[in-house]
mmCIF file of C-alpha atoms and ligand atoms in Angstrom:
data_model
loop_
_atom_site.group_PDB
_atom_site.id
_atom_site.type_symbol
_atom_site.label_atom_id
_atom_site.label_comp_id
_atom_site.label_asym_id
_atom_site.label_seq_id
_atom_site.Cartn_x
_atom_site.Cartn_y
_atom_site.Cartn_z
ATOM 1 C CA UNK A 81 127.354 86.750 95.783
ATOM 2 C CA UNK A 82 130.348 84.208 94.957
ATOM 3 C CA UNK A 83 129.860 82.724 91.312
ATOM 4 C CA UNK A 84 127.341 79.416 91.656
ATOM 5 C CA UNK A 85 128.895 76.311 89.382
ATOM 6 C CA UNK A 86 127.951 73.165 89.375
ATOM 7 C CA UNK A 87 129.444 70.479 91.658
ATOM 8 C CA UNK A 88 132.379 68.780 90.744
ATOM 9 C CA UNK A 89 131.002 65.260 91.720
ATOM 10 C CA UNK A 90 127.714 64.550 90.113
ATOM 11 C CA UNK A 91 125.864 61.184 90.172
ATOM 12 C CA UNK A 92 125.417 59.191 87.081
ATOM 13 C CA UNK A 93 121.376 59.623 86.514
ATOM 14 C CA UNK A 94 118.652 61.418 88.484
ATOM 15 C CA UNK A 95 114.893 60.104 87.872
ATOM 16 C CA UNK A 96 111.729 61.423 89.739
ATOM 17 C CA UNK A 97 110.118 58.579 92.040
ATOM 18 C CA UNK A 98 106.799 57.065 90.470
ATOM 19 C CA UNK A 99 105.447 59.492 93.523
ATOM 20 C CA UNK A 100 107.245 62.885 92.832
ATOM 21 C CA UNK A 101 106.944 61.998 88.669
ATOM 22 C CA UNK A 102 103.079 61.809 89.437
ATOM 23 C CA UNK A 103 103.190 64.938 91.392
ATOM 24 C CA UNK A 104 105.276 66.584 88.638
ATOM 25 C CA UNK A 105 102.515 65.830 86.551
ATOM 26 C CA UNK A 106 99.758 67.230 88.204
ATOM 27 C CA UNK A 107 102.082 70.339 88.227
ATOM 28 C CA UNK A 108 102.758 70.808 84.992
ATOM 29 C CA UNK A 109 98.776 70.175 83.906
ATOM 30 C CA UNK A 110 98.126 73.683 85.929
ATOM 31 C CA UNK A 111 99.317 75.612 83.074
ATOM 32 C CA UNK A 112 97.959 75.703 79.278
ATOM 33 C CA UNK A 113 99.780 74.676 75.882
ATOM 34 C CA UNK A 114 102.862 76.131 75.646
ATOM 35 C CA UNK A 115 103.599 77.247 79.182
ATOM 36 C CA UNK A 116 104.729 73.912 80.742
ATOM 37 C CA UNK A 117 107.848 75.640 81.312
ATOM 38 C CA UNK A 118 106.466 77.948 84.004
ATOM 39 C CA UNK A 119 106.522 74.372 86.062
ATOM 40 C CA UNK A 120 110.021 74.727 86.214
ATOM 41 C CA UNK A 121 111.130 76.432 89.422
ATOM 42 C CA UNK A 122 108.763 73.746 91.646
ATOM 43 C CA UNK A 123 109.849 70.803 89.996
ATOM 44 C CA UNK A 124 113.442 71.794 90.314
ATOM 45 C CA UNK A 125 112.715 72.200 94.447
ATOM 46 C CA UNK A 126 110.987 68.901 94.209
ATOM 47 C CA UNK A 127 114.041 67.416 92.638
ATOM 48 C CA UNK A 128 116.047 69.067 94.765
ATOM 49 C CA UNK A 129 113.995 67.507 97.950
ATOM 50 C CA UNK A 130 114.975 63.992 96.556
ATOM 51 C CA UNK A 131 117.786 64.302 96.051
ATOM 52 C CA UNK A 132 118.601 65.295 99.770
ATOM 53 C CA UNK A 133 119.188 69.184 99.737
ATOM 54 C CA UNK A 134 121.267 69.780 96.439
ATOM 55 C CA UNK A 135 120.725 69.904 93.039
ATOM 56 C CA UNK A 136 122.466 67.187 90.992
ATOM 57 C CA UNK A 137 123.497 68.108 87.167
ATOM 58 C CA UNK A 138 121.351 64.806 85.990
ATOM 59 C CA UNK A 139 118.137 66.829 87.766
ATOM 60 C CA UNK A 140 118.253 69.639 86.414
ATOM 61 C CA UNK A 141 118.703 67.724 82.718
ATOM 62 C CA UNK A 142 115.316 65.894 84.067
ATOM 63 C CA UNK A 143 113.514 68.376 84.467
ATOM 64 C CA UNK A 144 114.209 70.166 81.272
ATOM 65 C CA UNK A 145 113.748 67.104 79.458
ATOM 66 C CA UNK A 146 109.962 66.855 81.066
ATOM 67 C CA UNK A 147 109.551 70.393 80.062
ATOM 68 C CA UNK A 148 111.190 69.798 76.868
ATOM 69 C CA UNK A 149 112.773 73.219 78.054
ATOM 70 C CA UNK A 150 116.975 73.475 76.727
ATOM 71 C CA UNK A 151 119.160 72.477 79.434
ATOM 72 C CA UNK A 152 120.830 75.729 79.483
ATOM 73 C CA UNK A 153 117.474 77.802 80.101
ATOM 74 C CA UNK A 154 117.236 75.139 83.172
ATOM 75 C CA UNK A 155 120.716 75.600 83.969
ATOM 76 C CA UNK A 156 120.140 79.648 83.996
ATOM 77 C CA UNK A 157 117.426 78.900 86.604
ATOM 78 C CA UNK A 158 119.196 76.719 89.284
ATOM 79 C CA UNK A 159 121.910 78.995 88.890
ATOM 80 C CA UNK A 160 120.559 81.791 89.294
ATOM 81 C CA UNK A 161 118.283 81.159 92.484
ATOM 82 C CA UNK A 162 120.179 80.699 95.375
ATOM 83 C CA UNK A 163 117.401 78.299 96.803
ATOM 84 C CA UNK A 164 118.858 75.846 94.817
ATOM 85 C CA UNK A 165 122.205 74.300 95.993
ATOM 86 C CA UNK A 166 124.675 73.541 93.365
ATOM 87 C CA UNK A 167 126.461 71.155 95.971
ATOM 88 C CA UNK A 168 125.588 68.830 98.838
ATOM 89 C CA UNK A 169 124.757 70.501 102.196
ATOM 90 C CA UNK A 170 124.341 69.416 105.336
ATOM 91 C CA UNK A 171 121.347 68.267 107.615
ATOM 92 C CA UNK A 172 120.660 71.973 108.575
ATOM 93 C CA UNK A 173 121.899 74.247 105.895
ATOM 94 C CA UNK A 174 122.338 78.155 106.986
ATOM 95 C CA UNK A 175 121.498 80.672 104.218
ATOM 96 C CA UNK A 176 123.013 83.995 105.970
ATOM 97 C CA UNK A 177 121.343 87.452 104.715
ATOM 98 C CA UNK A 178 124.850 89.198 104.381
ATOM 99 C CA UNK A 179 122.960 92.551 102.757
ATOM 100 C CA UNK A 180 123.255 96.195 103.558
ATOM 101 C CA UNK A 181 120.436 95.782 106.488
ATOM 102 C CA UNK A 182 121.634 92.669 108.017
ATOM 103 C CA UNK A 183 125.363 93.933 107.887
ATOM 104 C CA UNK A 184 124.540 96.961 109.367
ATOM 105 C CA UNK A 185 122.908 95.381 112.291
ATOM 106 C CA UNK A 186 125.688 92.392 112.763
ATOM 107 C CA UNK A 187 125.733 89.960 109.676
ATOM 108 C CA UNK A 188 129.476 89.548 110.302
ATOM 109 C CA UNK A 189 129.189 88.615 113.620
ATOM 110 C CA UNK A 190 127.221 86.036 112.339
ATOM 111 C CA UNK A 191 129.125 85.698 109.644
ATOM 112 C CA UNK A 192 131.977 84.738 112.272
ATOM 113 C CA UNK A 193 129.990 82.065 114.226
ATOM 114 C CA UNK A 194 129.366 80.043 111.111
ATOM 115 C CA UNK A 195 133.268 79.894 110.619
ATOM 116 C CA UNK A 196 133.887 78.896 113.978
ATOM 117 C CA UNK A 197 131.155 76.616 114.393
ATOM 118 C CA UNK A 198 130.707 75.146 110.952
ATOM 119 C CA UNK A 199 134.188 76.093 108.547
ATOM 120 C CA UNK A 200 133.868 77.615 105.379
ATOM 121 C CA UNK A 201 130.846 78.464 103.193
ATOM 122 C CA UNK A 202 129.542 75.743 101.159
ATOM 123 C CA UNK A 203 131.059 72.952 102.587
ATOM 124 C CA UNK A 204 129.315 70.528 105.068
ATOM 125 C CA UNK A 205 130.778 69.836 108.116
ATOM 126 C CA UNK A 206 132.501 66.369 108.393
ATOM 127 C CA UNK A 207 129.654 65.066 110.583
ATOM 128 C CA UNK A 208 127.165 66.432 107.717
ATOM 129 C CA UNK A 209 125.123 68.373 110.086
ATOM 130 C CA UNK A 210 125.571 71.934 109.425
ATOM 131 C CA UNK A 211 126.583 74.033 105.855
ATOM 132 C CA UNK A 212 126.288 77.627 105.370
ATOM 133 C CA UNK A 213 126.384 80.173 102.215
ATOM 134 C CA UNK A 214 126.127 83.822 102.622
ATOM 135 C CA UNK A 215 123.094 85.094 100.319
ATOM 136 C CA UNK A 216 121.614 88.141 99.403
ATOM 137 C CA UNK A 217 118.072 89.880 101.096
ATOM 138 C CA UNK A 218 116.390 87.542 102.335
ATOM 139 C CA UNK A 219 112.911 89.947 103.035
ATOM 140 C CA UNK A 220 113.277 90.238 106.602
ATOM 141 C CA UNK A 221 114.984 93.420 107.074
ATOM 142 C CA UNK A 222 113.030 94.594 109.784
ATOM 143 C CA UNK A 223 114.196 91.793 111.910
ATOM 144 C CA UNK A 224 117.575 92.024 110.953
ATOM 145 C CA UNK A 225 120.317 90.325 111.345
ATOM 146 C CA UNK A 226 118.963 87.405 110.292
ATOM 147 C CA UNK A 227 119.728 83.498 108.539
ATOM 148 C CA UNK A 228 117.339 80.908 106.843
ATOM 149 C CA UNK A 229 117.723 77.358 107.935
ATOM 150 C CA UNK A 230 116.316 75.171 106.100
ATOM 151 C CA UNK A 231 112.475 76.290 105.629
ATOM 152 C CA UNK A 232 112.956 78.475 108.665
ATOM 153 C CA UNK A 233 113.801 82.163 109.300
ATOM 154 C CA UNK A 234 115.791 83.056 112.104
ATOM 155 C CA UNK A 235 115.446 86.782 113.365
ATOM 156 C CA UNK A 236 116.757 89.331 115.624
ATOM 157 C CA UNK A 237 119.803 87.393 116.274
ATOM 158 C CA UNK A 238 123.255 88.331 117.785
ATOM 159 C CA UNK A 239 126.558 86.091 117.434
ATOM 160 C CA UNK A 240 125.335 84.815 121.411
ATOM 161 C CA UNK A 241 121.945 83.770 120.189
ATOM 162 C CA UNK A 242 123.176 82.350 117.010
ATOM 163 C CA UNK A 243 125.649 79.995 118.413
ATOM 164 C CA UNK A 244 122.864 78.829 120.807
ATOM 165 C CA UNK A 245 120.757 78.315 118.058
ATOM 166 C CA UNK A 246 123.382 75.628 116.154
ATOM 167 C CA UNK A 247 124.047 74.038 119.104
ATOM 168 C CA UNK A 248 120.490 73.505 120.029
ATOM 169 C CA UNK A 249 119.868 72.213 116.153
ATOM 170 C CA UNK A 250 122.825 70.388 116.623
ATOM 171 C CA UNK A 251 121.641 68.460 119.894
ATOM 172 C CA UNK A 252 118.393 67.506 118.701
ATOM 173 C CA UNK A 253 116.358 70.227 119.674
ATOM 174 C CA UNK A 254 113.659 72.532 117.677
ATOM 175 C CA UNK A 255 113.988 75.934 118.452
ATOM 176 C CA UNK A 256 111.069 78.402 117.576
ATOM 177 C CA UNK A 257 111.275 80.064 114.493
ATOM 178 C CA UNK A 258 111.094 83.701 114.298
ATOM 179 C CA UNK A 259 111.845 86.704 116.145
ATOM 180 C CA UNK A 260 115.017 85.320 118.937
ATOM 181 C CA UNK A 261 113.843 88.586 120.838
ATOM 182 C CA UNK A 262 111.278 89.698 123.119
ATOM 183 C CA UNK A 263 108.839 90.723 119.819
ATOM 184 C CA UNK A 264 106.041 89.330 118.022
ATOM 185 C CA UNK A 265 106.830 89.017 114.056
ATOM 186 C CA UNK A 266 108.139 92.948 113.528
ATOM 187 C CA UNK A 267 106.428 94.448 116.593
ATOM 188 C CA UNK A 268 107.809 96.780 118.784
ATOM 189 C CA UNK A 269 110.337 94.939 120.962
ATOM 190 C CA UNK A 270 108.794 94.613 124.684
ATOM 191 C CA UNK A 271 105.050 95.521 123.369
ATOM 192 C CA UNK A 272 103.538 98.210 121.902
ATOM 193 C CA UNK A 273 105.583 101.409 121.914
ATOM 194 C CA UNK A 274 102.991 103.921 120.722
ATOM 195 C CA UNK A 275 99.437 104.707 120.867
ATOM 196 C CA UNK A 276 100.236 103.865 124.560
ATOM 197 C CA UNK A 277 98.565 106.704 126.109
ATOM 198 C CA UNK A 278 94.650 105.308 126.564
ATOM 199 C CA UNK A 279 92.992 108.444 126.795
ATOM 200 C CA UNK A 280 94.532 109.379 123.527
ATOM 201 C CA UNK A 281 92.968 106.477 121.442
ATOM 202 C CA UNK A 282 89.544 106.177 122.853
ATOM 203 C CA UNK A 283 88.982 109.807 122.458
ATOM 204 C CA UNK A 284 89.343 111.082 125.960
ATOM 205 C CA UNK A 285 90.325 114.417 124.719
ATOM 206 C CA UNK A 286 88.914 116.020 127.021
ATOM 207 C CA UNK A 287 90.386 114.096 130.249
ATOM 208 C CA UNK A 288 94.017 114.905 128.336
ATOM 209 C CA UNK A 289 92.937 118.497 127.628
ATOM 210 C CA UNK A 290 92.338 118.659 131.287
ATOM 211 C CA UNK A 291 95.607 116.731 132.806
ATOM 212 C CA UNK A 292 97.867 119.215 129.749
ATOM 213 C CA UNK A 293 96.243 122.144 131.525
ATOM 214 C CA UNK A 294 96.937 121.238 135.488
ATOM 215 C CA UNK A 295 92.904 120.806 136.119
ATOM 216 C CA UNK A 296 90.955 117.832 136.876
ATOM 217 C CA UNK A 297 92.794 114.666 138.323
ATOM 218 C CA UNK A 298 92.012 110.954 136.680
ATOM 219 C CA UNK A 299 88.444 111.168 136.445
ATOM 220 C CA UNK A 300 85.867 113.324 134.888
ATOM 221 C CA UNK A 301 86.068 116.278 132.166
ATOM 222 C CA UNK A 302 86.825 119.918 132.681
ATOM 223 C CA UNK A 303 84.293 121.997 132.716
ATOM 224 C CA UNK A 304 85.931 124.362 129.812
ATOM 225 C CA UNK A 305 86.965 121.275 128.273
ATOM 226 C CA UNK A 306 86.046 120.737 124.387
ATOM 227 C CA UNK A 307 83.477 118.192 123.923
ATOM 228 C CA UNK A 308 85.031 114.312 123.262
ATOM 229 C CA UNK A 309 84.865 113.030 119.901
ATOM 230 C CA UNK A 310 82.885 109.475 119.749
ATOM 231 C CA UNK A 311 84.179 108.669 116.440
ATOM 232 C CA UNK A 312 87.287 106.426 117.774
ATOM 233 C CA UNK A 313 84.625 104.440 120.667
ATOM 234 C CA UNK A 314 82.200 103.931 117.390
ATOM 235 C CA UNK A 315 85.421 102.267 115.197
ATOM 236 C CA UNK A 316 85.681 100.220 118.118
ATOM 237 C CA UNK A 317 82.437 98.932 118.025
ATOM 238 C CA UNK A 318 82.279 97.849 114.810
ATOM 239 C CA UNK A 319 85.712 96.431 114.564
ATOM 240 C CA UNK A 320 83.989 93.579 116.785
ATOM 241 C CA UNK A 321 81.460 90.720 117.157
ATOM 242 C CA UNK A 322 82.493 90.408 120.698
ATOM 243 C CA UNK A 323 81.283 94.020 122.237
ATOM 244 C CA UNK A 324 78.653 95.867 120.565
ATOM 245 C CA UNK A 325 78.150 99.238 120.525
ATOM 246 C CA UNK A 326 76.851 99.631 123.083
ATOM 247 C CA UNK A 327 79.632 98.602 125.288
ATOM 248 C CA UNK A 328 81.845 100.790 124.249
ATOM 249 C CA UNK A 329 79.298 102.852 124.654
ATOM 250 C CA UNK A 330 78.729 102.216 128.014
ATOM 251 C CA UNK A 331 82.480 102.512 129.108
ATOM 252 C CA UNK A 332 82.431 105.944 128.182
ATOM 253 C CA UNK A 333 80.782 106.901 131.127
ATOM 254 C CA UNK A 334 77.701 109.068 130.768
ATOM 255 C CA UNK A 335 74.593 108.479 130.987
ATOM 256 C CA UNK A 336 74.678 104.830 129.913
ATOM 257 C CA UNK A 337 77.266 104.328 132.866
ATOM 258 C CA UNK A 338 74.394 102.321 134.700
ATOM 259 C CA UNK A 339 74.785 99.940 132.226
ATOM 260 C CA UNK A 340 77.766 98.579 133.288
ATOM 261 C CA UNK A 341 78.101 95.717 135.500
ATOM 262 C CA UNK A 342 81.073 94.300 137.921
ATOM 263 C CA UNK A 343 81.494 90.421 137.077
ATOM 264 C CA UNK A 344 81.260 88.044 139.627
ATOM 265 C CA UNK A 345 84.732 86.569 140.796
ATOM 266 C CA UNK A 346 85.659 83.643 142.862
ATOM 267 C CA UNK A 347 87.479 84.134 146.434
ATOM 268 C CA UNK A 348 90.293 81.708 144.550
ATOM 269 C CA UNK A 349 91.079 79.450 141.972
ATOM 270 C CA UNK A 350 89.174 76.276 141.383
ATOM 271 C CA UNK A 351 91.333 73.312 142.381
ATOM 272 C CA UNK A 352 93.258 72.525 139.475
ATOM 273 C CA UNK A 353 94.730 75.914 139.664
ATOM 274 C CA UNK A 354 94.348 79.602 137.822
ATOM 275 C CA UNK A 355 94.262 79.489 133.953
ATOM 276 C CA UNK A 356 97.222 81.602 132.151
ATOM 277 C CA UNK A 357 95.478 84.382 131.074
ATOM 278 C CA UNK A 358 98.081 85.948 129.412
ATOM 279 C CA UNK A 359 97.479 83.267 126.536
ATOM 280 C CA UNK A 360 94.715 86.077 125.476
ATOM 281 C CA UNK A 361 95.618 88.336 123.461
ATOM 282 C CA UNK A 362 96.317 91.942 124.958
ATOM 283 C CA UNK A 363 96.622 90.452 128.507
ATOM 284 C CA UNK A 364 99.861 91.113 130.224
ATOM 285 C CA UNK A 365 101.533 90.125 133.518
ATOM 286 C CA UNK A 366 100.079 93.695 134.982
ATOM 287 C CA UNK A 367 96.486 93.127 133.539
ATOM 288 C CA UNK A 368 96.233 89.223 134.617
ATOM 289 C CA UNK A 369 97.163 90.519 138.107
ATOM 290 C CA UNK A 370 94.109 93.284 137.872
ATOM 291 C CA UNK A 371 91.471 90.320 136.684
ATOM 292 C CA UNK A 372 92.765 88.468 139.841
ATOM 293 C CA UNK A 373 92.013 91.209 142.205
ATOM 294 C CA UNK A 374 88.142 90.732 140.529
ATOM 295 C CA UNK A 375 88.024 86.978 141.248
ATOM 296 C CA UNK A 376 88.350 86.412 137.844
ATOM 297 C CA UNK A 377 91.205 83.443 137.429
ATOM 298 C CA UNK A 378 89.546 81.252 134.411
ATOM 299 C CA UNK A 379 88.770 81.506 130.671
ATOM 300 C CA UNK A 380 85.394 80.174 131.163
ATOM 301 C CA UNK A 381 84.714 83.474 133.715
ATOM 302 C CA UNK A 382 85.653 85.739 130.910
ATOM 303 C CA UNK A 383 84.053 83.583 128.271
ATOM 304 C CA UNK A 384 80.354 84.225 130.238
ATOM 305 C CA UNK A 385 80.824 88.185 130.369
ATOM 306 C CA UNK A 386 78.190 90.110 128.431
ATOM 307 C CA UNK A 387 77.895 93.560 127.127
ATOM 308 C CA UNK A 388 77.710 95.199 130.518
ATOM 309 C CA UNK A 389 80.557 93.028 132.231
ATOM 310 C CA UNK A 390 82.851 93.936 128.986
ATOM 311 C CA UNK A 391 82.024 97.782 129.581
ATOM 312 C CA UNK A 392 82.679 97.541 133.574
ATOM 313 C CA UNK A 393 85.998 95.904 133.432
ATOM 314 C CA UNK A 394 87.117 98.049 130.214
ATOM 315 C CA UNK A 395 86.161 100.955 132.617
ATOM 316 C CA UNK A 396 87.914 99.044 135.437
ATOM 317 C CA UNK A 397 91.195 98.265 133.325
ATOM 318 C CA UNK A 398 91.231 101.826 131.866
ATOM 319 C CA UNK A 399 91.274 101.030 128.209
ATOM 320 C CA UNK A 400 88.301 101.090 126.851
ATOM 321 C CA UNK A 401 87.712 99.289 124.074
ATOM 322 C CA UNK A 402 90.277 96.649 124.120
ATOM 323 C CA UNK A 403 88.442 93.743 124.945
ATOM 324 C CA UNK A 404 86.421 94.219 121.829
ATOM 325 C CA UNK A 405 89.496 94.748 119.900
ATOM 326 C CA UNK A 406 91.518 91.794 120.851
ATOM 327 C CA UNK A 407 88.727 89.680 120.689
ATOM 328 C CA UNK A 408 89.243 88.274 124.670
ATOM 329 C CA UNK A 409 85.301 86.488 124.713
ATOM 330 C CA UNK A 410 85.897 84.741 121.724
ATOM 331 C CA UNK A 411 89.358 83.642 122.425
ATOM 332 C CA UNK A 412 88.137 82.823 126.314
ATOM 333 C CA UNK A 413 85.534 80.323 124.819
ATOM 334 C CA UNK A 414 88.130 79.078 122.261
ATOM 335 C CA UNK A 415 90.637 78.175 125.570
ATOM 336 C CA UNK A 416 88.238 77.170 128.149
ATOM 337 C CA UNK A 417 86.867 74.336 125.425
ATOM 338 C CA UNK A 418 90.909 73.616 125.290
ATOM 339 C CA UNK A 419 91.063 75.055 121.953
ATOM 340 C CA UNK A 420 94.193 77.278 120.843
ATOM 341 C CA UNK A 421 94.241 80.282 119.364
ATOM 342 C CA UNK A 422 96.479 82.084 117.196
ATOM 343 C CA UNK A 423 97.378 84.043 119.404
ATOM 344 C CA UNK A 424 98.248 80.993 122.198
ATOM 345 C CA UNK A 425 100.124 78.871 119.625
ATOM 346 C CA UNK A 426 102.581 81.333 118.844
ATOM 347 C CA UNK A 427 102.925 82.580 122.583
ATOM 348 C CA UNK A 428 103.436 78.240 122.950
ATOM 349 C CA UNK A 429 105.886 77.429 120.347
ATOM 350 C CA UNK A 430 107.825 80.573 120.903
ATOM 351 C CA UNK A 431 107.840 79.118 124.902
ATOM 352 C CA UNK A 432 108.890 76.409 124.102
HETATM 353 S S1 LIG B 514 118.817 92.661 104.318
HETATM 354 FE FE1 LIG B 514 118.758 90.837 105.416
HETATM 355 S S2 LIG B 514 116.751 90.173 105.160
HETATM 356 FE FE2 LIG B 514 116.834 91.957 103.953
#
C-alpha cells in the first residue's frame, strides 16, 4: 500500500451540519463514560460523506475535538483505514483489491484498465467522474478479481467486463452489483456443480446400487439391492413448512405412492401470457419447460398444489424433495399476489 498523507490543499474549517452534528450525537450517546471515542470511525465516514468523498484535515480535527480524542490518535485512524480518502475523488471512486487472490486471478489487468480509462491512482479524472487507488483484501476472494466502487462490490471481473462497467457508470447507467458472471454470490458458476446426481441425495441408494451394477434401468430397486435409507427424505421434511412429511414421503414411491396426485394444467396460457417461472427458486429453463408439458404456466397453479400434487410432480421432475426445499408454494403465492421474493429481486436487478 503507497504511504496515505494528507492532501496538500485543505479547506479553511470543516463543521458538521445542524443535521449530521445531531446525528453525531445520537452516536456518540450509544457508548458509556469514557468510551466516546469508540464513535470515532462513523463520525469520521459521516464527515467524510459531507464533505463529498474525502476527508479534509479540518474534519478529522472536528471530530477529535467532539471526542475530545488528540488529533493525532484521529489522524492514526483516517490514515490508517483506507475507507477514508486523504484527497478528493471523483463521482465514482474505484478501490481495486490488488492482493495475492485478486492478482492471481487478473488484478493487473484491471489494474491496466483504470490507467487507460481513468490515469493514475488517486487522482480524479479532469471531468471528476472516475478516481481509483489500489487497496489491500477487500473480503471477496472467492469472487476474485474484484474492485469496490463506491458502496458497491464488483466481482468476477476481467479487463473486458471492467471497462464495460466504467463506461456504463460513466453514461449514466446502474449496473448490478455483484458477481459480473453467470453465479449467484460465490456459487458454483452455471449452477450447482455437486450433489447433482438426485438419486444420491434423496437416498436412492438402492436405484444407484442397481445402475453401478448393470441391473435395473430408471425405475424400481434391485432385488439384492440394500434397503434405502429414509434419513435424507425425513431432513427434507422438516427443513419445510411447504411439504410435510408426508410428501416426501409419498414421492418415495411405496406404498404411499397412491397418495400422489397429477395437478391439473391448462391446454395454454391465460391471455396475458405464461408467468416466468424461473423467478422461483430451483426452476431452470429445462424444469419450466417440464411444468409446461403439465399445463402448468402460472404461479397461482403452483401456489394451489397440496401435499399430494407436491409429491406427484417431485416424482414427475425426478428430484424429490426440492420443492419443499426451495420453498416453490410459498414463493408461488408470494409472485402470483405480485410480491417479490428474494430470490426474484436478485434474479431482477442482476437482469437488469
Ligand atoms: S484478495 Fe481481493 S478481495 Fe481478497
Amino acid at each position: 500500500m503507497s504511504v496515505r498523507r494528507l492532501y496538500d490543499e485543505q479547506p479553511e474549517s470543516f463543521a458538521f451540519t445542524p443535521e449530521n452534528q445531531a446525528w453525531a450525537r445520537e452516536q456518540i450517546a450509544k457508548y458509556p463514560d469514557r468510551r466516546q471515542a469508540s464513535a470515532v470511525i462513523s463520525l469520521l465516514w459521516r464527515a467524510q460523506e459531507q464533505a463529498g468523498g474525502w476527508l479534509p484535515e479540518p474534519a478529522i480535527r472536528h471530530v477529535a475535538d467532539m471526542l475530545s480524542m488528540a488529533y493525532i490518535r484521529v489522524y492514526e485512524v483516517a490514515t490508517f483505514y483506507t475507507m477514508f480518502n486523504l484527497a478528493p475523488v471523483g463521482r465514482y471512486h474505484v478501490q481495486l483489491c490488488g492482493t495475492t487472490p485478486c492478482w492471481l486471478r487478473g488484478a493487473d489487468d484491471l489494474k491496466a484498465v483504470c490507467r487507460k480509462v481513468i490515469g493514475e491512482q488517486n487522482r480524479p479524472t479532469e471531468d471528476g467522474t472516475f478516481s481509483w487507488v489500489e487497496v489491500e483484501c477487500l473480503g471477496a476472494c472467492v469472487n476474485a478479481p474484484m474492485v469496490q466502487i463506491n458502496k458497491d462490490y464488483y466481482e468476477d471481473l476481467d479487463a473486458e467486463s471492467f471497462e464495460r462497467l466504467l463506461a456504463d457508470l460513466k453514461a449514466g447507467k446502474s449496473p448490478a452489483p455483484g458477481p459480473q458472471i453467470d453465479r449467484i454470490n460465490s456459487a458454483p458458476e452455471g449452477g450447482p456443480q455437486t450433489l447433482v446426481e438426485p438419486d444420491l441425495y434423496n437416498g436412492n441408494y438402492a436405484r444407484l446400487w442397481a445402475k453401478s451394477k448393470g441391473k435395473a434401468g430408471d425405475e424400481g430397486e434391485a432385488k439384492d439391492a440394500p434397503a434405502p435409507k429414509a434419513e435424507p427424505a425425513t431432513k427434507t421434511a422438516q427443513a419445510t413448512k411447504t411439504a410435510p412429511a408426508k410428501a416426501a414421503e409419498t414421492a418415495s414411491g411405496g406404498d404411499d405412492a397412491a397418495k400422489q396426485r397429477k395437478p391439473r394444467g391448462l391446454k395454454a396460457p391465460r391471455k396475458a401470457g405464461a408467468d416466468d417461472l424461473k423467478l422461483i427458486s430451483g426452476v431452470g429453463p429445462k424444469i419450466e419447460g417440464l411444468l409446461n408439458d403439465l399445463g402448468i404456466y402460472h404461479y397461482d397453479q403452483i401456489a394451489k398444489w397440496g401435499e399430494e400434487e407436491v409429491a406427484w410432480v417431485d416424482d414427475y421432475l425426478r428430484f424429490k424433495g426440492r420443492i419443499a426445499r426451495e420453498g416453490w408454494i410459498g414463493q408461488a403465492e408470494t409472485l402470483a399476489k405480485g410480491g417479490e421474493t428474494e430470490f426474484s429481486r436478485r434474479k431482477a436487478k442482476k437482469g437488469s
